[in-house]
XYZ file of C-alpha atoms in Angstrom:
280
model
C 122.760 53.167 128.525
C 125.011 50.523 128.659
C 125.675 48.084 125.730
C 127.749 45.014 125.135
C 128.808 43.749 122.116
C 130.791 41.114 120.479
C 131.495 39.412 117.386
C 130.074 36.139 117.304
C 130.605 34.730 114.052
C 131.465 36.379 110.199
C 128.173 38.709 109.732
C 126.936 38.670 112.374
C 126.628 41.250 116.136
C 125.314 41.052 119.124
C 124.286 44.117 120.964
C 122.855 43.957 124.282
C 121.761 40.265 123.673
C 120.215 40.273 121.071
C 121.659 38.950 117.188
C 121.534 40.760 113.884
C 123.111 39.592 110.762
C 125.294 42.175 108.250
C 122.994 42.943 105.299
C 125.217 45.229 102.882
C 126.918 48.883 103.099
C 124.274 51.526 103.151
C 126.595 54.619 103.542
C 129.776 55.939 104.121
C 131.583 59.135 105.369
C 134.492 60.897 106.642
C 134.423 59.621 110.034
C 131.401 57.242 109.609
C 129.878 54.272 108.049
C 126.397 52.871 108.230
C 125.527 49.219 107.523
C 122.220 47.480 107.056
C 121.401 44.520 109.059
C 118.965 42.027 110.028
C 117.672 41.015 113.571
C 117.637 37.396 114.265
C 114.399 37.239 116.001
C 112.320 39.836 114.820
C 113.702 40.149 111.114
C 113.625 43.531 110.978
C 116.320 45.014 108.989
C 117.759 48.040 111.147
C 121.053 50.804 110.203
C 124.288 50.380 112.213
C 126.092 53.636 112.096
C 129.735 53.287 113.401
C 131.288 56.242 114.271
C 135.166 56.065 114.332
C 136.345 57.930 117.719
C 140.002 59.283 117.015
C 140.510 60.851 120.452
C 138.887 61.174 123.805
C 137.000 64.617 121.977
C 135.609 62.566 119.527
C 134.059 59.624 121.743
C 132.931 62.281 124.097
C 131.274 63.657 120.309
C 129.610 60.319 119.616
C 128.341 59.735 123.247
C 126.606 63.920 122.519
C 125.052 62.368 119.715
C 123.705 59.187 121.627
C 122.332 61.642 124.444
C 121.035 63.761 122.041
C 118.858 60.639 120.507
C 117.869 59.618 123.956
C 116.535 62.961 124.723
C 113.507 63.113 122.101
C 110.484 60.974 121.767
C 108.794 62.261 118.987
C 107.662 60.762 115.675
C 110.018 63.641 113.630
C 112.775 62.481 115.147
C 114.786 59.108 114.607
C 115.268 57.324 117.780
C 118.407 55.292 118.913
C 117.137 51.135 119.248
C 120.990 50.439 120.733
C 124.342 51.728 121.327
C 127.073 50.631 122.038
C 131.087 51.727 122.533
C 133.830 49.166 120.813
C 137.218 49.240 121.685
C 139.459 47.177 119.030
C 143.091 47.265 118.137
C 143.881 50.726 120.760
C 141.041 52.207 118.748
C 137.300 53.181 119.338
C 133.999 53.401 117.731
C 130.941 54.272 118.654
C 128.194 51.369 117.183
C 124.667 53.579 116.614
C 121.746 50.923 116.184
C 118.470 53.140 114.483
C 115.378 52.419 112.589
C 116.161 51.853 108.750
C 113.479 53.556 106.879
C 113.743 51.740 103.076
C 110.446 53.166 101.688
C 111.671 56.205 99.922
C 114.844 56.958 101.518
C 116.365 60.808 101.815
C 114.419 63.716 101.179
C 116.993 64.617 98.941
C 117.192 61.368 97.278
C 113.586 62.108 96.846
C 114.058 65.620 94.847
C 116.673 64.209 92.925
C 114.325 61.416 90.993
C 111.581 64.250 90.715
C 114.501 66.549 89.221
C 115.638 63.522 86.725
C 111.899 62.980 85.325
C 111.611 66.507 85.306
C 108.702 66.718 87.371
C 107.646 68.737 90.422
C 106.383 67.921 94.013
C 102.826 68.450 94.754
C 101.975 71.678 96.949
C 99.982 69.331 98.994
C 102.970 66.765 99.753
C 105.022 70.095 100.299
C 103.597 71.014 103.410
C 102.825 67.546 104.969
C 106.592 67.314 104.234
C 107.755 70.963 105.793
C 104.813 69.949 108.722
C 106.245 66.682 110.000
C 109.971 69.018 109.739
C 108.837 72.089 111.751
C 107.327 69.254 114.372
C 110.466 67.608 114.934
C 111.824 71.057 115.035
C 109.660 72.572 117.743
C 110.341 69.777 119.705
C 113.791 70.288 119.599
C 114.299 73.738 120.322
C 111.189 73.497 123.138
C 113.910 71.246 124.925
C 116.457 73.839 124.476
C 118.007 72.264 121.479
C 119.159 73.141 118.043
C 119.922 71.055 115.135
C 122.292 73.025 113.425
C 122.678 70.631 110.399
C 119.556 70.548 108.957
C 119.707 69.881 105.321
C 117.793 66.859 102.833
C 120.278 64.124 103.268
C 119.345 64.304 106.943
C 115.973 63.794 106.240
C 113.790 60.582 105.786
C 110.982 59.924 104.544
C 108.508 56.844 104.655
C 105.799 55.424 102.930
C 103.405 58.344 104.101
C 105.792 60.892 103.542
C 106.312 61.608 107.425
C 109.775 63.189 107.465
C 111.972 62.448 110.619
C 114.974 64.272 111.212
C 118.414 62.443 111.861
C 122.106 62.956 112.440
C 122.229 64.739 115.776
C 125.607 64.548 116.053
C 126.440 68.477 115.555
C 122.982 69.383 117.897
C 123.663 71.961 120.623
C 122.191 74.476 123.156
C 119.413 76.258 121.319
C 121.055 79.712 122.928
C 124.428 80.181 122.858
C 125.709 83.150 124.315
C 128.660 84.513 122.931
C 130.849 86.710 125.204
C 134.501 88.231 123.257
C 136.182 87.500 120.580
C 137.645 84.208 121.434
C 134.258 82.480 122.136
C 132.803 83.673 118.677
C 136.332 82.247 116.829
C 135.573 79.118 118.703
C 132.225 78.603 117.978
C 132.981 79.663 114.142
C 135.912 77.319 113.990
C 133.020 74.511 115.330
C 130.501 75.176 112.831
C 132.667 75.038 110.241
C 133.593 71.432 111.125
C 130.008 70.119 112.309
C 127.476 72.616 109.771
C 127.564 71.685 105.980
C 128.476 74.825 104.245
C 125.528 74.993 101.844
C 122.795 75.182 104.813
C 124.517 76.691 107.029
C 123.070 79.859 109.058
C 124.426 83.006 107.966
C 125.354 84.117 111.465
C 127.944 80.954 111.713
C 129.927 82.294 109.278
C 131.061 85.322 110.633
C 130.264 84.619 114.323
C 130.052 88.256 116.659
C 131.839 88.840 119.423
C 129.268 89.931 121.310
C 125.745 88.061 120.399
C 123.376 85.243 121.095
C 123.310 82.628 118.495
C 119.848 80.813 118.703
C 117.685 78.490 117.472
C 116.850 80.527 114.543
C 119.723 78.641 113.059
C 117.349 76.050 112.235
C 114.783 78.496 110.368
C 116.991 79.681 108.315
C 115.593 78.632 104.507
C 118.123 76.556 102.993
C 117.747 74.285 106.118
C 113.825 74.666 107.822
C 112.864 74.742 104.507
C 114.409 71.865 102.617
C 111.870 71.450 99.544
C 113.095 75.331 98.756
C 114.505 74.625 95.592
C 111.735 72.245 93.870
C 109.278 75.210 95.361
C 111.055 77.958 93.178
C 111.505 76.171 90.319
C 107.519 75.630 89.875
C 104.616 77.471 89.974
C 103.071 77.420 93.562
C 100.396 78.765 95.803
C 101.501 82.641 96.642
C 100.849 81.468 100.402
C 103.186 78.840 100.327
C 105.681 81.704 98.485
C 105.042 83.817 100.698
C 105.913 81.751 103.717
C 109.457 80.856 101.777
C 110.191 84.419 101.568
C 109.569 85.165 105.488
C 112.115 82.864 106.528
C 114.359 83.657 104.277
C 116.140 86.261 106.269
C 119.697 86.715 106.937
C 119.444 88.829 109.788
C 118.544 86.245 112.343
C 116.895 88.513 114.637
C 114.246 89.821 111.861
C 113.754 85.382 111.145
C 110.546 83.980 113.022
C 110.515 81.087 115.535
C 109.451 77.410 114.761
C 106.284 78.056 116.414
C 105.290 80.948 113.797
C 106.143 78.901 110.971
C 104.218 75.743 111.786
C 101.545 78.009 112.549
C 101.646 79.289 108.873
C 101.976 76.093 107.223
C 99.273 74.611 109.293
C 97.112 77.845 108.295
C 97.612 77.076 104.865
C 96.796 73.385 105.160
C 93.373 74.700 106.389
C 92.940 77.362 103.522
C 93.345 75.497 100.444
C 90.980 72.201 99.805
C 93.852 71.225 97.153
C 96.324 70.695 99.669
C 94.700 69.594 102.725
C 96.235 66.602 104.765
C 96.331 64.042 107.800
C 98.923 65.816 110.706
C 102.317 64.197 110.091
């Protein structure tokens, strides 16, 4: 999808026609930043993430991730409003125009004011949490994609607690084939630029010369199953521990599929009056 853009006064964008109006920094990163800004005719305040493109590898990176957004319709997974490519002073950046969801922010951002007040997250909003997660998930890997970089940062939440899942950028093939020596170094070398160290699979790490790496990636606990650490640290259902346990497997072969686990957190949705809830 092609976008223009162009600078039309201090503050303010336009993208594909249409006006919006620099808010404030939201976020920045190594090779990223996201703004907030306003629309001019709707009012709606929206996040601009620009994505600095170094080389012809990394705007061939960005334009992945914009594919990747344009791939998924699902209510788990943030869509892409705009895009655009901007090409200033010999250098280029990719301009990412997505919903801003300012009700509660990051899952993580979440855990951390429960953690500072010393209180714990309700069983109940557990599982419409890890529901709306495995959702997105499943729709992913049905369309023969994987994350890869699932972790709480990269997931929102909004007033209802629906999660959706964001930053595509390191997304891939579900199944990867590996085939010598040289491909596993390679796709080691990638993960340990594009998958945060802390959630990353096991099987990234030490990559096999001869293997399939698969979707399971995704499963694996520290990612699939982001509320892991307020679940551990209080006193929960022995379902709900018991589904924590299952996935957390290093040998990815012995892990289950997305379909399996939704199945068992929708099964314990069902069992338990206390923590029944609307479909995410």
């Amino acid at each position: 999808m092609g976008q223009t853009l162009c600078m039309c006064s201090r503050g303010s964008i336009t993208i594909d026609n249409k006006t919006y109006y620099f808010v404030q920094k939201l976020d920045e990163g190594g090779f990223s930043f996201v703004d907030l800004v306003e629309g001019a005719k709707d009012g709606r305040f929206y996040a601009l993430k620009k994505i600095l493109c170094h080389d012809r590898e990394g705007r061939q990176e960005a334009q992945t991730e914009v594919e990747m957004h344009q791939t998924f319709n699902h209510p788990n997974i943030l869509n892409l409003v705009a895009h655009t490519f901007v090409d200033r002073g010999g250098k280029s950046e990719a301009w990412l125009l997505l919903p801003y969801m300012r009700q509660k922010g990051s899952l993580w951002s979440v855990l951390e004011r429960l953690r500072d007040k010393g209180s714990s997250m309700p069983e109940k909003q557990i599982l419409q949490i890890l529901r709306g997660i495995c959702s997105g998930l499943k729709n992913m890997h049905e369309k023969g994609f994987a994350h890869r970089d699932l972790k709480p940062t990269n997931v929102l939440l909004d007033e209802d607690d629906r999660p959706v899942l964001m930053d595509l950028g390191s997304m891939n093939r579900a199944r990867i084939e590996v085939r010598g020596s040289r491909e596993a170094m390679t796709i080691q070398d990638w993960a340990a630029q594009r998958c945060t160290i802390s959630y990353r699979a096991p099987e990234l790490f030490n990559v096999e010369s001869h293997c399939i790496i698969d979707e399971r990636t995704d499963i694996w606990v520290k990612s699939s199953a982001t509320l892991m650490s307020a679940c551990l640290m209080h006193s929960y259902s022995q379902g709900l521990q018991m589904l924590l346990s299952s996935i957390m497997v290093s040998n990815p072969q012995e892990r289950p599929n997305i379909n399996w686990v939704l199945d068992q957190v929708q099964d314990l949705q069902s069992r338990s009056p206390n923590t029944q809830t609307n479909m995410v």
